[in-house]
């Protein structure tokens, strides 16, 4: 036995340290789980009988003013996985998909109007080289050959389904190997993407949910005498606003996973624990129709969004116990949750009154998209809302020309007159014989994370909007990205009002949750509100929207404290004033993904 030899794919079975090795993996993304809960989630995965953690790596290292915080967090997560007894397969991208905004790529790349993401376009290549310079310096001590837990790395993600540039994947391979990465390299693709050409020394793996079309046999024929692996076995599916919650029944999942294991195939459960798209980080789909994803990334996974062991967990634990030579560890106790008593909003501040707390506005003749605004050290605006104002002297038909990305509320002299989005391109403005201020509040609802539309994910107003066929000019633009610094200025202001006879929307509302004892996990529910974002003690929990399917927001206990807790809600449309709490989430109507044709999921 060669204890210095890492993961190898030289025969029909993986070997590790010279011994046969079956990968029993699970995906947990560190950026979707509050750091105080990393250990709990990893221990529960270990108790389920898995031996390998797979995690994707955000390309925040591509941000020009990167801080050491990201590197420290990532190193800590991988080190904790090792302490828990896991090997690690790192999936560093730079594109990761993962139902994350722009597939994990930073939005400042879109400042270049000619950018071609996921290709050898020079501007993208330069950014990717900077990313890997930093990434490899962080992960090199964590590699198997240096005594660390990382036994393999995945190149990009499902590139076979994108495949715009034959030189791109060899470039990504070289990015790692030229910087001294010697561990096993993998690719992962769905059935369609497997047709893309192979690379020498790189193992193909497959992503699937059903054993149809002879998928595994097809992979075996493509790589004779190589180990087989399902890199993403989809344990559930994600949700989009306005549709049903996707479920994948435990019995259906068990049958497929059992057959995969019986065939001697390695497997990675995507996701083992989904977590949450906190903040504005959800992605979107666009295969002809734009569909933003919800805040919850529960995924109907074996561990729920709040870390509960589901029925799937229990039956998988029983199954995986048969593939472990030693008894499995005890399952950690569930986290306590509490349905706190409702609280009521006490203070409010209109959007217009909050303008004073943002950085100075930008003036331009034509509307400027979010990414090209001269804010955030000229990295542009990545997320949140952008307010565009101009002056008009008559009414008529305001037409967006489908240049609103993604949803906009329209105001005349601060009075709401309509909404523009992908389906509604026109709002009728009432006439008046005077100059008036037209304001358009545009929300970035999430950038597409998968498919051919990646290069076209600029947000805000991305072209001309016209009034009676005449393009509007002379804009003043305000960046409402709702970053922590803004929320801090807002929360400490003495400008908040208490007269609730007529609460203006859009606006900010403030409430106080007082806890007597140690904080516990809970779910926030806003049943009679409209659409907006919730902040608790400065943490952005994410978006809510009355259209569902999600009717809650997960609030982790570690983000609360004994005593006073500040809740700030940015509401766009309809204020109720009452904030409720629940021990359990409410997913609304469900749909079984196993009974749907796969193409209908895309």
Short mmCIF file of C-alpha atoms in Angstrom, two decimals, residues 308 337-339 522-525 551-552 581-587:
data_model
loop_
_atom_site.label_atom_id
_atom_site.label_comp_id
_atom_site.label_asym_id
_atom_site.label_seq_id
_atom_site.Cartn_x
_atom_site.Cartn_y
_atom_site.Cartn_z
CA UNK A 308 -33.25 18.76 9.94
CA UNK A 337 -36.39 26.13 17.01
CA UNK A 338 -39.01 28.46 18.38
CA UNK A 339 -42.08 30.25 17.10
CA UNK A 522 -37.00 30.35 13.60
CA UNK A 523 -38.80 31.16 10.37
CA UNK A 524 -40.15 34.63 9.58
CA UNK A 525 -43.57 34.73 7.94
CA UNK A 551 -43.84 31.85 2.29
CA UNK A 552 -41.12 32.11 4.94
CA UNK A 581 -42.62 33.52 13.39
CA UNK A 582 -42.94 29.77 12.95
CA UNK A 583 -41.04 26.63 13.96
CA UNK A 584 -41.52 25.15 10.51
CA UNK A 585 -41.40 26.40 6.92
CA UNK A 586 -44.39 26.66 4.59
CA UNK A 587 -43.67 25.56 1.02
#
